[in-house]
C-alpha cells in the first residue's frame, strides 16, 4: 500500500478534495459493485480493522449502507446510536473522541447534527474519520453515490446539467453535490422557495431558480431533496400542500420537460410532498440505483482511507496484496 | 499614604486638552499633581524613566464581562481586573449579565466591593435595564446608580420590547447615565452562530444577517431622539449601523458607540475551520463591513473602543461550533492590536486612539479620569508603543484563553498601569500569573 494515502486521513467533505480524487473514488467504486452481486458477499480487504459507526442522529439508510460496506470488506464493526449512549448522559464530543482514541479504533463513521462535527473529531483522534453527514455542512458519500448514479446512466458528468430541488438551506446533500459536481465539470443549479435557499449560494458557482418549471426546462437531472415537516412548523413554507403545488416534482411537470429527465432522491422520500409517487416509481427514477451504488461508493471510500489506491482496487478485492 | 510617583521624560498625550509633548508627570496624593519640564522629585518619590514611552490618561474599557457571580470558572472580578491592568486599562465597566444578574443595589454593591479588593483596574458596575434582564419591567435604576452603577444595559439579553426601551431611555435621564444597547433583533438572529453570507453557506452554519443588528440600531436611535435619553450603541459591526449612527449624531441625537478590536481587524473568514474562538455576537462580518467600521472609528462616529471581553472556559469553547458560546477575551490584546493594525497602518494617530480608549469612554459613561489635567485622579497608562511581542494565551492574566489572536505578532503594550497613583501592573516586574488551564492532547 502507498505511504501517502490517496484521500488523506479523513473524508470530511468534497470541498477539500480535488477533481482527480473525486474521480478516483468513483472509479474505485466500479470494481466494488460486483461484490454485492455475488452469492458470498465478502472480501478480506479490511480484515482485522475495527470501525465504529457513531450516529448522533437517527439514520437508517446511511447507517445500514455503511455497515454493509464495512462487513462486505470484512471489517469488525460496532454501531453506536445516540439514544442510550453516554452522549445522552451529557458526555461531550471531545470526551467521546478521547474514549474512542483510547480504544484504538481504526476508523470512525460519524453522523452528527452540528456542522463541523466530523472535522472536529478528525482533528482530535488518529483514526480515519468519515463524515456521514454533519449538520447542514456536507454528506460526501451521498453526493458521491449520486454522481456515480448519474455517470452510470448518462455516461459522463462533464457538462451535465443537474438541478438540486428543494430545501437547499438545510441540506448537507446539496452542499456536497454542489462541490463534487462543479469540480467534475457538471453545470449545477439549485431551485426552491427563496426562504429555503442559503445566502450567497450563487457564489458557489451555481445557477438559482425560484420556479420549478424553469428548472425543469433547463435540467437533465433533478436531485430532489427531502422536505422535512419541521420546515413548515418553522414557517419557511406555509403548508406541505402548497409546497407540492408550487415545487413538487409531479408527473405532469416531468412530462412537460423538453427532454428525458433523470430523477434522483437521497431518501427518505415524502411521497406527495416533494415528489409524487408516480415519478418516484416511474421510468425516470433512479432512486434505487442510488441505494445500490451507495454500498459500492462507501466500500471505495473505506478502502482508499485504509491506504488503498484506485488502480489496485480490482486486485485488492480478490484478496491478493 | 502612597509614595509620590514621578514619570520622567515620557511622551505625554492628553487628547482632551490637545497635549502631546515630552514632559514629566508627578502623581501624588492619588491625583495628578503636576505636569511640566524637569520637575523636581519630592522627598521619597518613586522616580521612573518614561523615555520612549507614552504617558496617557488611564485606558477605560466600558464593556467587559467579569462573570462573577455565577461564572467564576470563566473569570472572577479579581482576575478580570488584573487582566485589565495587564492590558493597560485603569478602569473597566462590568456588564450585569451574571448569574444572578446585577439588577438591584445589593448586587451593584457586591461588584463594586469585589472590584475594590481586586488590586487591578477599577471596576465600575453597570446595572440591568430590567428586572432579571427579563425585558419586562424596569429594574431599580435610581437605587443602582446610588449604589455605584454607571450605566444600565441588558447586554447579552437585549431589550426586545420597544416600549420598555423607550421607558429606560426616558427614566435614565434623571440620573444622567447612558443606556448601553446590544442591538440585536432576536427574531432575525435566532439560531444563528456566525455572519450570514457565503462563508456561513459553505460551512453549513446558520447565519445572523446584518439586518438583525441594523433594525435595532435604527429603533434605538429613533427612541433616543424621541426621549432625549443617552444611547450608547455597543460593538457596532455593520456598515449600515455606522452610517445610521453618523447620520443620527449629525442630527443632534445623544449617541455614543463602540468599535471592538475584533470587528476592526477580522472578517467572517476567520470562522473557516469552525474556529470557536472566532464565534462572537455580533459576529465577524465581511471585509466591506470591517472597512466601514474602521472608517467610522477613524472619523469618530464610533467614538469608543471597547473589547466586549467575554471569557469562556476551554470546555465550553472546545465543542462543535453551534454548541460553543459566543465571545472572546480582549483586555490583554486590545492596545497591541489597535497599535499594530490601526495606528501603524495609518488608520488613525496614536493620540486619536487614546482619545477613543480613554477620553471618550470616560465622557460617555461619566467616569472620573480620561484626562491628565492637574487635580484629576491619578489613573495613568504608561504604554510602550513599539514593544514587539507575540500573543501567548498561556501568559494571560485572565482565567480564560479564548482568543482568535493566539500567535499574532504585535507591537505596542502596557509598560506601567497606575490606578490612584499606585502601580498595579509593571511589565518589568509582572505579578504572578495563574497556571494556564488548558487541555493536554495525547
PDB file of N, CA, C and O in Angstrom, chain A residues 15 93-95 98 101 112-116 119-120 123-124 134 136-137 175 179 198-201 203-204, chain B residues 196-198 200-207 272-274 315 317-323 439-442:
ATOM      1  N   UNK A  15     -15.546  19.530  -0.543  1.00  0.00           N
ATOM      2  CA  UNK A  15     -14.893  20.825  -0.749  1.00  0.00           C
ATOM      3  C   UNK A  15     -13.380  20.677  -0.701  1.00  0.00           C
ATOM      4  O   UNK A  15     -12.661  21.351  -1.429  1.00  0.00           O
ATOM      5  N   UNK A  93     -18.570  15.864  22.939  1.00  0.00           N
ATOM      6  CA  UNK A  93     -17.988  15.263  21.742  1.00  0.00           C
ATOM      7  C   UNK A  93     -16.497  15.015  21.945  1.00  0.00           C
ATOM      8  O   UNK A  93     -15.954  14.008  21.491  1.00  0.00           O
ATOM      9  N   UNK A  94     -15.846  15.912  22.646  1.00  0.00           N
ATOM     10  CA  UNK A  94     -14.400  15.752  22.830  1.00  0.00           C
ATOM     11  C   UNK A  94     -14.106  14.550  23.728  1.00  0.00           C
ATOM     12  O   UNK A  94     -13.151  13.805  23.494  1.00  0.00           O
ATOM     13  N   UNK A  95     -14.951  14.312  24.729  1.00  0.00           N
ATOM     14  CA  UNK A  95     -14.737  13.129  25.570  1.00  0.00           C
ATOM     15  C   UNK A  95     -15.040  11.844  24.808  1.00  0.00           C
ATOM     16  O   UNK A  95     -14.363  10.832  24.973  1.00  0.00           O
ATOM     17  N   UNK A  98     -11.998  11.150  22.805  1.00  0.00           N
ATOM     18  CA  UNK A  98     -10.861  10.654  23.585  1.00  0.00           C
ATOM     19  C   UNK A  98     -11.060   9.195  23.994  1.00  0.00           C
ATOM     20  O   UNK A  98     -10.096   8.431  24.084  1.00  0.00           O
ATOM     21  N   UNK A 101     -10.341   7.090  20.964  1.00  0.00           N
ATOM     22  CA  UNK A 101      -8.890   7.063  20.780  1.00  0.00           C
ATOM     23  C   UNK A 101      -8.274   6.032  21.735  1.00  0.00           C
ATOM     24  O   UNK A 101      -7.396   5.252  21.350  1.00  0.00           O
ATOM     25  N   UNK A 112     -23.641  13.560  12.727  1.00  0.00           N
ATOM     26  CA  UNK A 112     -23.855  14.469  13.857  1.00  0.00           C
ATOM     27  C   UNK A 112     -24.684  15.662  13.407  1.00  0.00           C
ATOM     28  O   UNK A 112     -24.592  16.083  12.258  1.00  0.00           O
ATOM     29  N   UNK A 113     -25.452  16.207  14.308  1.00  0.00           N
ATOM     30  CA  UNK A 113     -26.346  17.312  13.980  1.00  0.00           C
ATOM     31  C   UNK A 113     -25.657  18.659  13.838  1.00  0.00           C
ATOM     32  O   UNK A 113     -26.257  19.604  13.341  1.00  0.00           O
ATOM     33  N   UNK A 114     -24.394  18.754  14.251  1.00  0.00           N
ATOM     34  CA  UNK A 114     -23.698  20.046  14.191  1.00  0.00           C
ATOM     35  C   UNK A 114     -22.731  20.091  13.022  1.00  0.00           C
ATOM     36  O   UNK A 114     -21.893  19.202  12.863  1.00  0.00           O
ATOM     37  N   UNK A 115     -22.811  21.156  12.236  1.00  0.00           N
ATOM     38  CA  UNK A 115     -21.857  21.370  11.153  1.00  0.00           C
ATOM     39  C   UNK A 115     -20.454  21.451  11.742  1.00  0.00           C
ATOM     40  O   UNK A 115     -20.239  22.120  12.748  1.00  0.00           O
ATOM     41  N   UNK A 116     -19.516  20.754  11.112  1.00  0.00           N
ATOM     42  CA  UNK A 116     -18.132  20.795  11.583  1.00  0.00           C
ATOM     43  C   UNK A 116     -17.789  19.668  12.542  1.00  0.00           C
ATOM     44  O   UNK A 116     -16.626  19.519  12.928  1.00  0.00           O
ATOM     45  N   UNK A 119     -15.099  17.111  11.218  1.00  0.00           N
ATOM     46  CA  UNK A 119     -13.770  17.707  11.213  1.00  0.00           C
ATOM     47  C   UNK A 119     -13.221  17.829  12.633  1.00  0.00           C
ATOM     48  O   UNK A 119     -12.049  17.561  12.900  1.00  0.00           O
ATOM     49  N   UNK A 120     -14.098  18.241  13.561  1.00  0.00           N
ATOM     50  CA  UNK A 120     -13.740  18.360  14.979  1.00  0.00           C
ATOM     51  C   UNK A 120     -13.182  17.036  15.478  1.00  0.00           C
ATOM     52  O   UNK A 120     -12.134  16.994  16.131  1.00  0.00           O
ATOM     53  N   UNK A 123      -9.755  16.056  13.849  1.00  0.00           N
ATOM     54  CA  UNK A 123      -8.603  16.810  14.341  1.00  0.00           C
ATOM     55  C   UNK A 123      -8.126  16.299  15.697  1.00  0.00           C
ATOM     56  O   UNK A 123      -7.069  16.690  16.168  1.00  0.00           O
ATOM     57  N   UNK A 124      -8.944  15.467  16.358  1.00  0.00           N
ATOM     58  CA  UNK A 124      -8.615  15.073  17.730  1.00  0.00           C
ATOM     59  C   UNK A 124      -8.265  13.603  17.906  1.00  0.00           C
ATOM     60  O   UNK A 124      -7.866  13.210  18.993  1.00  0.00           O
ATOM     61  N   UNK A 134     -22.831  15.981   8.596  1.00  0.00           N
ATOM     62  CA  UNK A 134     -22.650  16.851   9.763  1.00  0.00           C
ATOM     63  C   UNK A 134     -23.501  18.105   9.591  1.00  0.00           C
ATOM     64  O   UNK A 134     -23.212  18.967   8.778  1.00  0.00           O
ATOM     65  N   UNK A 136     -25.659  20.939   8.523  1.00  0.00           N
ATOM     66  CA  UNK A 136     -26.027  21.360   7.174  1.00  0.00           C
ATOM     67  C   UNK A 136     -24.800  21.432   6.289  1.00  0.00           C
ATOM     68  O   UNK A 136     -24.849  22.027   5.220  1.00  0.00           O
ATOM     69  N   UNK A 137     -23.691  20.892   6.765  1.00  0.00           N
ATOM     70  CA  UNK A 137     -22.422  21.134   6.082  1.00  0.00           C
ATOM     71  C   UNK A 137     -22.224  20.217   4.879  1.00  0.00           C
ATOM     72  O   UNK A 137     -22.396  20.647   3.745  1.00  0.00           O
ATOM     73  N   UNK A 175     -24.968  20.699  -0.496  1.00  0.00           N
ATOM     74  CA  UNK A 175     -23.629  21.291  -0.495  1.00  0.00           C
ATOM     75  C   UNK A 175     -22.596  20.321  -1.068  1.00  0.00           C
ATOM     76  O   UNK A 175     -21.748  20.697  -1.879  1.00  0.00           O
ATOM     77  N   UNK A 179     -20.286  20.893  -4.574  1.00  0.00           N
ATOM     78  CA  UNK A 179     -18.822  20.816  -4.679  1.00  0.00           C
ATOM     79  C   UNK A 179     -18.398  19.730  -5.661  1.00  0.00           C
ATOM     80  O   UNK A 179     -17.574  19.969  -6.558  1.00  0.00           O
ATOM     81  N   UNK A 198     -29.836  29.182   0.626  1.00  0.00           N
ATOM     82  CA  UNK A 198     -28.866  29.849   1.507  1.00  0.00           C
ATOM     83  C   UNK A 198     -28.314  31.133   0.895  1.00  0.00           C
ATOM     84  O   UNK A 198     -28.253  31.270  -0.332  1.00  0.00           O
ATOM     85  N   UNK A 199     -27.884  32.047   1.788  1.00  0.00           N
ATOM     86  CA  UNK A 199     -27.358  33.345   1.351  1.00  0.00           C
ATOM     87  C   UNK A 199     -26.134  33.140   0.473  1.00  0.00           C
ATOM     88  O   UNK A 199     -25.248  32.362   0.788  1.00  0.00           O
ATOM     89  N   UNK A 200     -26.099  33.838  -0.649  1.00  0.00           N
ATOM     90  CA  UNK A 200     -24.903  33.849  -1.487  1.00  0.00           C
ATOM     91  C   UNK A 200     -24.588  32.537  -2.172  1.00  0.00           C
ATOM     92  O   UNK A 200     -23.455  32.300  -2.588  1.00  0.00           O
ATOM     93  N   UNK A 201     -25.594  31.658  -2.329  1.00  0.00           N
ATOM     94  CA  UNK A 201     -25.309  30.327  -2.882  1.00  0.00           C
ATOM     95  C   UNK A 201     -24.766  30.417  -4.305  1.00  0.00           C
ATOM     96  O   UNK A 201     -23.963  29.590  -4.732  1.00  0.00           O
ATOM     97  N   UNK A 203     -22.565  32.245  -5.326  1.00  0.00           N
ATOM     98  CA  UNK A 203     -21.111  32.388  -5.275  1.00  0.00           C
ATOM     99  C   UNK A 203     -20.399  31.036  -5.274  1.00  0.00           C
ATOM    100  O   UNK A 203     -19.179  30.970  -5.417  1.00  0.00           O
ATOM    101  N   UNK A 204     -21.160  29.955  -5.074  1.00  0.00           N
ATOM    102  CA  UNK A 204     -20.565  28.619  -5.186  1.00  0.00           C
ATOM    103  C   UNK A 204     -20.551  28.149  -6.640  1.00  0.00           C
ATOM    104  O   UNK A 204     -20.211  27.008  -6.931  1.00  0.00           O
TER     105      UNK A 204
ATOM    106  N   UNK B 196     -24.236  35.890   8.334  1.00  0.00           N
ATOM    107  CA  UNK B 196     -24.909  35.262   7.202  1.00  0.00           C
ATOM    108  C   UNK B 196     -24.268  35.710   5.895  1.00  0.00           C
ATOM    109  O   UNK B 196     -24.169  36.904   5.627  1.00  0.00           O
ATOM    110  N   UNK B 197     -23.811  34.750   5.123  1.00  0.00           N
ATOM    111  CA  UNK B 197     -23.167  35.091   3.856  1.00  0.00           C
ATOM    112  C   UNK B 197     -22.568  33.843   3.251  1.00  0.00           C
ATOM    113  O   UNK B 197     -22.902  32.722   3.641  1.00  0.00           O
ATOM    114  N   UNK B 198     -21.663  34.044   2.326  1.00  0.00           N
ATOM    115  CA  UNK B 198     -21.110  32.897   1.603  1.00  0.00           C
ATOM    116  C   UNK B 198     -20.348  31.957   2.543  1.00  0.00           C
ATOM    117  O   UNK B 198     -20.373  30.733   2.365  1.00  0.00           O
ATOM    118  N   UNK B 200     -20.979  31.332   5.796  1.00  0.00           N
ATOM    119  CA  UNK B 200     -21.942  30.510   6.552  1.00  0.00           C
ATOM    120  C   UNK B 200     -22.586  29.479   5.636  1.00  0.00           C
ATOM    121  O   UNK B 200     -22.859  28.342   6.048  1.00  0.00           O
ATOM    122  N   UNK B 201     -22.820  29.844   4.395  1.00  0.00           N
ATOM    123  CA  UNK B 201     -23.393  28.890   3.437  1.00  0.00           C
ATOM    124  C   UNK B 201     -22.433  27.735   3.192  1.00  0.00           C
ATOM    125  O   UNK B 201     -22.829  26.570   3.208  1.00  0.00           O
ATOM    126  N   UNK B 202     -21.158  28.042   3.002  1.00  0.00           N
ATOM    127  CA  UNK B 202     -20.158  26.990   2.785  1.00  0.00           C
ATOM    128  C   UNK B 202     -20.041  26.068   3.982  1.00  0.00           C
ATOM    129  O   UNK B 202     -19.946  24.857   3.845  1.00  0.00           O
ATOM    130  N   UNK B 203     -20.006  26.668   5.173  1.00  0.00           N
ATOM    131  CA  UNK B 203     -19.782  25.868   6.376  1.00  0.00           C
ATOM    132  C   UNK B 203     -21.056  25.198   6.867  1.00  0.00           C
ATOM    133  O   UNK B 203     -21.016  24.361   7.763  1.00  0.00           O
ATOM    134  N   UNK B 204     -22.201  25.574   6.297  1.00  0.00           N
ATOM    135  CA  UNK B 204     -23.454  24.985   6.745  1.00  0.00           C
ATOM    136  C   UNK B 204     -23.839  25.453   8.135  1.00  0.00           C
ATOM    137  O   UNK B 204     -24.441  24.706   8.898  1.00  0.00           O
ATOM    138  N   UNK B 205     -23.492  26.697   8.464  1.00  0.00           N
ATOM    139  CA  UNK B 205     -23.866  27.249   9.762  1.00  0.00           C
ATOM    140  C   UNK B 205     -24.985  28.269   9.565  1.00  0.00           C
ATOM    141  O   UNK B 205     -25.055  28.932   8.528  1.00  0.00           O
ATOM    142  N   UNK B 206     -25.847  28.383  10.564  1.00  0.00           N
ATOM    143  CA  UNK B 206     -26.946  29.326  10.448  1.00  0.00           C
ATOM    144  C   UNK B 206     -26.419  30.743  10.600  1.00  0.00           C
ATOM    145  O   UNK B 206     -25.663  31.040  11.522  1.00  0.00           O
ATOM    146  N   UNK B 207     -26.821  31.601   9.680  1.00  0.00           N
ATOM    147  CA  UNK B 207     -26.286  32.949   9.635  1.00  0.00           C
ATOM    148  C   UNK B 207     -27.101  33.952  10.436  1.00  0.00           C
ATOM    149  O   UNK B 207     -28.289  33.773  10.656  1.00  0.00           O
ATOM    150  N   UNK B 272     -13.654  30.078   9.290  1.00  0.00           N
ATOM    151  CA  UNK B 272     -13.342  28.894   8.469  1.00  0.00           C
ATOM    152  C   UNK B 272     -12.557  27.882   9.294  1.00  0.00           C
ATOM    153  O   UNK B 272     -11.666  28.253  10.059  1.00  0.00           O
ATOM    154  N   UNK B 273     -12.911  26.616   9.152  1.00  0.00           N
ATOM    155  CA  UNK B 273     -12.313  25.602  10.011  1.00  0.00           C
ATOM    156  C   UNK B 273     -13.053  25.473  11.325  1.00  0.00           C
ATOM    157  O   UNK B 273     -12.627  24.756  12.213  1.00  0.00           O
ATOM    158  N   UNK B 274     -14.167  26.173  11.438  1.00  0.00           N
ATOM    159  CA  UNK B 274     -15.020  26.098  12.632  1.00  0.00           C
ATOM    160  C   UNK B 274     -14.263  26.499  13.897  1.00  0.00           C
ATOM    161  O   UNK B 274     -14.351  25.833  14.928  1.00  0.00           O
ATOM    162  N   UNK B 315     -13.556  24.090  28.117  1.00  0.00           N
ATOM    163  CA  UNK B 315     -14.560  23.044  27.887  1.00  0.00           C
ATOM    164  C   UNK B 315     -15.747  23.580  27.091  1.00  0.00           C
ATOM    165  O   UNK B 315     -16.371  22.854  26.319  1.00  0.00           O
ATOM    166  N   UNK B 317     -15.637  26.153  24.944  1.00  0.00           N
ATOM    167  CA  UNK B 317     -15.259  26.515  23.576  1.00  0.00           C
ATOM    168  C   UNK B 317     -14.847  25.284  22.758  1.00  0.00           C
ATOM    169  O   UNK B 317     -14.882  25.318  21.534  1.00  0.00           O
ATOM    170  N   UNK B 318     -14.428  24.210  23.426  1.00  0.00           N
ATOM    171  CA  UNK B 318     -13.997  23.022  22.676  1.00  0.00           C
ATOM    172  C   UNK B 318     -15.203  22.127  22.400  1.00  0.00           C
ATOM    173  O   UNK B 318     -15.350  21.039  22.955  1.00  0.00           O
ATOM    174  N   UNK B 319     -16.069  22.626  21.565  1.00  0.00           N
ATOM    175  CA  UNK B 319     -17.289  21.913  21.190  1.00  0.00           C
ATOM    176  C   UNK B 319     -17.529  22.162  19.712  1.00  0.00           C
ATOM    177  O   UNK B 319     -16.858  22.975  19.092  1.00  0.00           O
ATOM    178  N   UNK B 320     -18.545  21.473  19.181  1.00  0.00           N
ATOM    179  CA  UNK B 320     -18.984  21.800  17.828  1.00  0.00           C
ATOM    180  C   UNK B 320     -19.380  23.277  17.805  1.00  0.00           C
ATOM    181  O   UNK B 320     -19.842  23.821  18.811  1.00  0.00           O
ATOM    182  N   UNK B 321     -19.188  23.933  16.655  1.00  0.00           N
ATOM    183  CA  UNK B 321     -19.338  25.385  16.567  1.00  0.00           C
ATOM    184  C   UNK B 321     -20.698  25.869  17.082  1.00  0.00           C
ATOM    185  O   UNK B 321     -20.784  26.831  17.836  1.00  0.00           O
ATOM    186  N   UNK B 322     -21.761  25.173  16.663  1.00  0.00           N
ATOM    187  CA  UNK B 322     -23.113  25.552  17.090  1.00  0.00           C
ATOM    188  C   UNK B 322     -23.261  25.571  18.610  1.00  0.00           C
ATOM    189  O   UNK B 322     -24.017  26.356  19.157  1.00  0.00           O
ATOM    190  N   UNK B 323     -22.578  24.624  19.274  1.00  0.00           N
ATOM    191  CA  UNK B 323     -22.771  24.442  20.706  1.00  0.00           C
ATOM    192  C   UNK B 323     -21.905  25.371  21.550  1.00  0.00           C
ATOM    193  O   UNK B 323     -22.164  25.553  22.735  1.00  0.00           O
ATOM    194  N   UNK B 439      -6.357  21.998  28.135  1.00  0.00           N
ATOM    195  CA  UNK B 439      -6.433  20.557  27.965  1.00  0.00           C
ATOM    196  C   UNK B 439      -5.167  20.090  27.242  1.00  0.00           C
ATOM    197  O   UNK B 439      -4.715  20.695  26.292  1.00  0.00           O
ATOM    198  N   UNK B 440      -4.614  19.012  27.748  1.00  0.00           N
ATOM    199  CA  UNK B 440      -3.463  18.430  27.065  1.00  0.00           C
ATOM    200  C   UNK B 440      -3.950  17.334  26.138  1.00  0.00           C
ATOM    201  O   UNK B 440      -4.743  16.485  26.536  1.00  0.00           O
ATOM    202  N   UNK B 441      -3.479  17.379  24.917  1.00  0.00           N
ATOM    203  CA  UNK B 441      -3.852  16.324  23.971  1.00  0.00           C
ATOM    204  C   UNK B 441      -2.744  15.307  23.864  1.00  0.00           C
ATOM    205  O   UNK B 441      -1.570  15.649  23.901  1.00  0.00           O
ATOM    206  N   UNK B 442      -3.139  14.075  23.727  1.00  0.00           N
ATOM    207  CA  UNK B 442      -2.143  12.999  23.616  1.00  0.00           C
ATOM    208  C   UNK B 442      -1.391  13.133  22.306  1.00  0.00           C
ATOM    209  O   UNK B 442      -1.906  13.676  21.343  1.00  0.00           O
TER     210      UNK B 442
END
